[in-house]
Amino acid sequence: SVYSAPPCRRVTAMGAAASVSGPDPWASMSPEAVLVAVQAEEGRTVVLESLDGLAVEGEMDGEGGDEHGLRVVAEDLGAEELAVREIPSSVTSLNLSGNALEGTGAVFLAPNHLRSLNLSGNPLGVSPDLGGCSLLVDLDVSFCPSITSGLAHLLSASLSSLRRLNLSGCEISSLVTDQEDQCVSLFTGVPHLLELSLADNVLDSMEAIAKGVSPLAQLHSIELRDNPVAEDTAYASKEFVAGLGLPALRRIDDKSLVFATEVRSLGEVAAAQGEERADVLIADAAASAAMEAEVDAALKGHKDNTAIA
């Protein structure tokens, strides 16, 4: 099926403080199904020219009325903090990327229905407190280097539903933190991650990365490009991948690690996640399988020629 992007509408009106007592548009969906919907950008999009628009619960509900909730994009914001007290219950996706926000205040402490939050590229003086975002499946805080010292706090919130996390460009040099004289992974509180981007940081060894990602047994995609470790000649080799200790890993950067024998099982998993996602995963797997078959054939031909010689 072909997905058509929803229309956008700009909102500038001001109104009363939002309520979070409304119904959850995605209450019946699993985190994995929600992630597929988020990637497909399902739901109606509203573009805000002012953060005051977040307080217009009634208008947003009327504009949305959609089983997928509302995707809210705020652009051209000045250097300010989020002054609103709550996120409207109809809002399931909030994109505040590329603004000049210096902080998020307490807005994300209040319970909300957010499944996707993008704060990428904001100066953010401190890590946002996401205590009310227990339903979040997709979080992007890339290119926000000021949050690095508070990453342990950020990821210790109730984010067990998180499936995709983007920490690219945050000047991260370590994936562990000291707690009571013990080294603890930053990802201990988000063990169900499926996709993790750590590109463009300062990670310099496979062993150090492996310690950090050790809780992520379900992770199937990781980005490590543009780190010092990526300059190693063994980078992304089978030995490197094995050293990471990620049993479900299927992709590193843009390289598929799927072998021919795994295509069918991956296709079954993908099909259960939705048609669009299935098409992508099966195509990736098929391409990888074809490449693997070519390599096997070339090796076999080389052996045969050697035997004849």
Coordinates of C-alpha atoms in Angstrom, one line a residue:
S1 CA 0.0 0.0 0.0
V2 CA 1.1 3.6 -0.7
Y3 CA 1.1 6.0 2.2
S4 CA 0.1 9.6 1.6
A5 CA 1.4 12.3 4.0
P6 CA -1.3 14.0 5.9
P7 CA -2.1 17.7 5.3
C8 CA -0.6 20.3 7.6
R9 CA -2.3 23.2 9.4
R10 CA -0.8 26.1 11.2
V11 CA -2.0 27.0 14.7
T12 CA -1.2 30.3 16.4
A13 CA -4.2 30.6 18.8
M14 CA -3.8 30.7 22.6
G15 CA -6.1 28.9 25.0
A16 CA -6.6 27.4 28.4
A17 CA -4.1 24.9 29.9
A18 CA -4.3 21.5 28.3
S19 CA -5.8 18.4 29.9
V20 CA -4.4 14.9 29.7
S21 CA -7.6 13.2 30.7
G22 CA -8.7 12.5 27.1
P23 CA -8.5 9.1 25.4
D24 CA -5.2 7.7 24.2
P25 CA -5.4 7.4 20.3
W26 CA -3.0 4.5 20.3
A27 CA -4.0 2.7 23.5
S28 CA -4.6 -0.7 21.8
M29 CA -1.2 -0.8 19.9
S30 CA 2.0 -2.5 21.0
P31 CA 5.2 -0.4 21.2
E32 CA 6.5 -2.2 18.1
A33 CA 3.3 -1.5 16.1
V34 CA 3.5 2.1 17.3
L35 CA 7.1 2.4 16.1
V36 CA 6.0 1.3 12.6
A37 CA 3.2 3.9 12.6
V38 CA 5.6 6.6 13.8
Q39 CA 8.1 5.7 11.0
A40 CA 5.2 6.0 8.5
E41 CA 4.3 9.4 9.9
E42 CA 0.7 8.3 10.5
G43 CA -1.6 10.9 11.9
R44 CA -2.6 14.5 11.0
T45 CA 0.2 17.1 11.2
V46 CA -0.2 20.5 12.9
V47 CA 2.6 23.1 12.5
L48 CA 2.9 25.5 15.4
E49 CA 4.3 29.0 15.1
S50 CA 4.2 29.5 18.8
L51 CA 4.5 27.2 21.8
D52 CA 1.2 28.7 23.0
G53 CA -0.5 26.5 20.5
L54 CA 0.3 23.5 22.6
A55 CA -2.3 24.7 25.1
V56 CA -5.2 24.6 22.7
E57 CA -6.5 21.2 23.6
G58 CA -10.0 21.8 22.2
E59 CA -8.8 23.1 18.8
M60 CA -6.3 20.3 18.5
D61 CA -8.9 17.6 19.2
G62 CA -11.2 19.1 16.6
E63 CA -8.4 19.3 14.1
G64 CA -7.2 15.8 14.9
G65 CA -10.2 13.5 15.5
D66 CA -7.8 10.9 14.1
E67 CA -7.3 7.4 15.3
H68 CA -3.5 8.1 15.1
G69 CA -3.6 11.3 17.1
L70 CA -1.8 14.4 16.1
R71 CA 1.8 15.0 14.9
V72 CA 2.8 18.4 16.1
V73 CA 5.8 20.3 14.6
A74 CA 7.0 23.6 16.2
E75 CA 9.4 25.7 14.2
D76 CA 11.2 29.1 14.4
L77 CA 11.1 29.2 18.2
G78 CA 13.3 31.6 20.0
A79 CA 15.6 30.9 23.0
E80 CA 13.0 30.0 25.5
E81 CA 11.8 27.2 27.7
L82 CA 8.6 25.3 27.2
A83 CA 6.2 27.2 29.4
V84 CA 3.2 25.0 28.9
R85 CA 2.2 22.7 31.7
E86 CA 1.0 19.6 29.9
I87 CA 0.9 18.0 26.4
P88 CA -2.6 17.7 25.1
S89 CA -3.9 14.1 25.2
S90 CA -4.5 14.1 21.4
V91 CA -0.8 14.7 20.6
T92 CA 1.1 11.5 20.0
S93 CA 4.2 13.0 18.2
L94 CA 6.0 16.2 19.0
N95 CA 8.9 17.5 16.9
L96 CA 10.8 20.5 18.4
S97 CA 14.0 19.9 16.5
G98 CA 16.2 22.6 15.1
N99 CA 15.0 25.4 17.4
A100 CA 16.8 27.4 20.1
L101 CA 15.2 25.9 23.2
E102 CA 17.3 26.3 26.3
G103 CA 15.2 23.9 28.4
T104 CA 11.9 22.0 28.5
G105 CA 10.8 23.0 32.0
A106 CA 8.4 20.6 33.7
V107 CA 6.2 19.9 30.7
F108 CA 7.3 16.3 30.2
L109 CA 6.8 15.4 33.9
A110 CA 3.1 15.5 33.5
P111 CA 1.6 12.2 32.1
N112 CA 1.0 12.3 28.4
H113 CA 0.3 10.1 25.3
L114 CA 3.5 11.0 23.4
R115 CA 5.0 8.1 21.4
S116 CA 7.6 10.2 19.5
L117 CA 9.6 13.1 20.8
N118 CA 12.3 15.0 18.7
L119 CA 14.4 17.5 20.5
S120 CA 17.4 17.3 18.1
G121 CA 19.6 20.3 17.6
N122 CA 18.5 22.4 20.6
P123 CA 21.0 23.9 23.0
L124 CA 19.1 22.5 26.1
G125 CA 21.0 23.5 29.1
V126 CA 20.3 20.3 30.9
S127 CA 18.8 16.9 30.1
P128 CA 15.0 17.0 29.9
D129 CA 13.1 15.2 32.6
L130 CA 10.8 12.7 30.8
G131 CA 9.1 11.3 33.9
G132 CA 5.6 11.6 32.3
C133 CA 6.6 10.0 29.0
S134 CA 6.2 6.3 29.9
L135 CA 4.6 5.5 26.5
L136 CA 7.4 6.9 24.4
V137 CA 8.8 4.6 21.7
D138 CA 10.9 7.0 19.7
L139 CA 13.3 9.6 21.2
D140 CA 15.7 11.8 19.3
V141 CA 18.1 14.0 21.3
S142 CA 20.8 14.0 18.6
F143 CA 23.2 17.0 18.4
C144 CA 22.3 18.2 21.9
P145 CA 25.8 17.8 23.5
S146 CA 24.9 19.7 26.6
I147 CA 22.8 16.8 27.8
T148 CA 25.7 14.3 27.8
S149 CA 26.5 14.7 31.5
G150 CA 22.8 14.0 32.3
L151 CA 22.3 11.0 30.1
A152 CA 22.0 8.6 33.0
H153 CA 19.2 10.7 34.5
L154 CA 17.5 11.1 31.1
L155 CA 17.4 7.3 30.4
S156 CA 16.5 6.4 34.0
A157 CA 13.0 7.8 33.6
S158 CA 10.1 5.5 33.0
L159 CA 11.1 4.8 29.4
S160 CA 10.8 1.0 29.3
S161 CA 8.6 1.3 26.1
L162 CA 11.4 3.0 24.2
R163 CA 12.3 1.2 20.9
R164 CA 14.3 3.7 19.0
L165 CA 16.9 6.2 20.4
N166 CA 19.0 8.7 18.6
L167 CA 22.1 10.0 20.5
S168 CA 24.1 11.0 17.5
G169 CA 26.4 14.1 17.7
C170 CA 26.3 14.4 21.5
E171 CA 30.0 14.1 22.2
I172 CA 29.5 10.8 24.0
S173 CA 32.8 9.1 25.1
S174 CA 31.4 6.5 27.4
L175 CA 28.2 4.3 27.6
V176 CA 28.6 3.5 31.3
T177 CA 28.1 5.5 34.5
D178 CA 29.4 5.1 38.0
Q179 CA 26.7 4.2 40.5
E180 CA 27.6 3.1 44.0
D181 CA 31.2 2.3 42.9
Q182 CA 29.9 0.1 40.0
C183 CA 29.9 0.7 36.3
V184 CA 26.4 0.6 35.0
S185 CA 25.2 0.8 31.4
L186 CA 23.4 3.9 30.4
F187 CA 20.8 1.7 28.7
T188 CA 19.8 -0.4 31.7
G189 CA 16.5 1.4 31.9
V190 CA 15.7 0.9 28.2
P191 CA 16.3 -2.8 27.6
H192 CA 13.8 -3.2 24.8
L193 CA 15.6 -0.9 22.3
L194 CA 15.4 -2.1 18.7
E195 CA 17.3 0.8 17.0
L196 CA 20.1 2.9 18.5
S197 CA 22.1 5.6 16.8
L198 CA 25.4 6.6 18.4
A199 CA 26.9 8.1 15.2
D200 CA 29.3 11.1 15.3
N201 CA 30.4 10.7 18.9
V202 CA 33.8 10.0 20.4
L203 CA 33.5 6.3 21.1
D204 CA 36.9 4.7 20.5
S205 CA 36.8 1.0 21.2
M206 CA 34.6 -2.0 20.5
E207 CA 35.1 -3.3 24.0
A208 CA 33.9 -0.1 25.6
I209 CA 30.8 -0.1 23.4
A210 CA 30.1 -3.7 24.2
K211 CA 30.0 -2.9 27.9
G212 CA 27.5 -0.1 27.3
V213 CA 25.1 -2.0 25.0
S214 CA 25.2 -5.2 27.0
P215 CA 21.5 -4.8 28.3
L216 CA 20.2 -4.5 24.7
A217 CA 19.6 -8.2 23.8
Q218 CA 16.8 -7.2 21.3
L219 CA 18.7 -4.5 19.5
H220 CA 18.7 -5.1 15.7
S221 CA 20.2 -1.9 14.4
I222 CA 23.1 0.3 15.6
E223 CA 24.9 3.3 14.0
L224 CA 28.5 3.9 15.0
R225 CA 29.8 5.7 12.0
D226 CA 31.9 8.9 12.4
N227 CA 33.3 7.6 15.7
P228 CA 37.1 7.0 16.2
V229 CA 36.2 3.3 16.5
A230 CA 34.9 3.4 12.9
E231 CA 38.5 4.1 11.7
D232 CA 39.6 0.7 12.9
T233 CA 40.4 -1.7 10.0
A234 CA 38.3 -4.4 11.7
Y235 CA 35.3 -2.1 12.0
A236 CA 32.0 -3.8 11.0
S237 CA 33.8 -7.1 10.4
K238 CA 32.3 -10.3 11.7
E239 CA 34.8 -10.3 14.5
F240 CA 33.8 -6.7 15.4
V241 CA 30.1 -7.5 15.3
A242 CA 30.6 -10.7 17.4
G243 CA 32.6 -8.6 20.0
L244 CA 29.6 -6.3 20.5
G245 CA 27.7 -9.2 22.0
L246 CA 24.3 -8.3 20.5
P247 CA 22.5 -11.5 19.5
A248 CA 19.7 -9.8 17.6
L249 CA 21.8 -7.4 15.6
R250 CA 20.9 -7.2 11.9
R251 CA 22.4 -3.9 10.8
I252 CA 25.4 -1.7 11.6
D253 CA 25.3 1.7 10.0
D254 CA 24.0 1.1 6.4
K255 CA 25.4 -2.4 6.2
S256 CA 23.0 -5.4 6.5
L257 CA 24.3 -8.3 8.5
V258 CA 21.5 -10.7 7.4
F259 CA 22.6 -14.0 5.8
A260 CA 20.6 -16.1 3.3
T261 CA 19.5 -18.6 5.9
E262 CA 17.8 -15.8 7.9
V263 CA 15.7 -14.2 5.2
R264 CA 12.6 -16.3 5.8
S265 CA 12.5 -15.8 9.6
L266 CA 13.2 -12.1 9.2
G267 CA 10.4 -11.8 6.7
E268 CA 8.0 -13.5 9.1
V269 CA 9.0 -11.0 11.9
A270 CA 8.7 -8.1 9.5
A271 CA 5.3 -9.2 8.2
A272 CA 4.0 -9.2 11.8
Q273 CA 5.1 -5.5 12.2
G274 CA 3.2 -4.1 9.3
E275 CA 3.2 -4.1 5.5
E276 CA 5.4 -1.1 4.9
R277 CA 8.0 -2.3 7.5
A278 CA 7.9 -5.8 6.0
D279 CA 8.6 -4.6 2.5
V280 CA 11.7 -2.7 3.7
L281 CA 13.1 -5.4 5.9
I282 CA 12.4 -8.2 3.4
A283 CA 14.0 -6.1 0.6
D284 CA 17.1 -5.5 2.8
A285 CA 17.3 -9.2 3.6
A286 CA 16.9 -10.3 0.0
A287 CA 19.6 -7.9 -1.1
S288 CA 21.9 -9.2 1.6
A289 CA 21.1 -12.8 0.8
A290 CA 21.9 -12.2 -2.9
M291 CA 25.2 -10.6 -2.0
E292 CA 26.0 -13.5 0.3
A293 CA 25.2 -16.0 -2.5
E294 CA 27.5 -14.2 -4.9
V295 CA 30.3 -14.3 -2.4
D296 CA 29.7 -18.0 -1.8
A297 CA 29.7 -18.7 -5.5
A298 CA 32.9 -16.7 -6.0
L299 CA 34.6 -18.6 -3.2
K300 CA 33.4 -21.9 -4.6
G301 CA 34.7 -21.1 -8.0
H302 CA 38.0 -20.1 -6.7
K303 CA 38.3 -23.4 -4.8
D304 CA 37.3 -25.3 -7.9
N305 CA 39.9 -23.6 -10.0
T306 CA 42.6 -24.1 -7.4
A307 CA 41.7 -27.8 -7.3
I308 CA 41.9 -28.1 -11.1
A309 CA 45.2 -26.3 -11.1

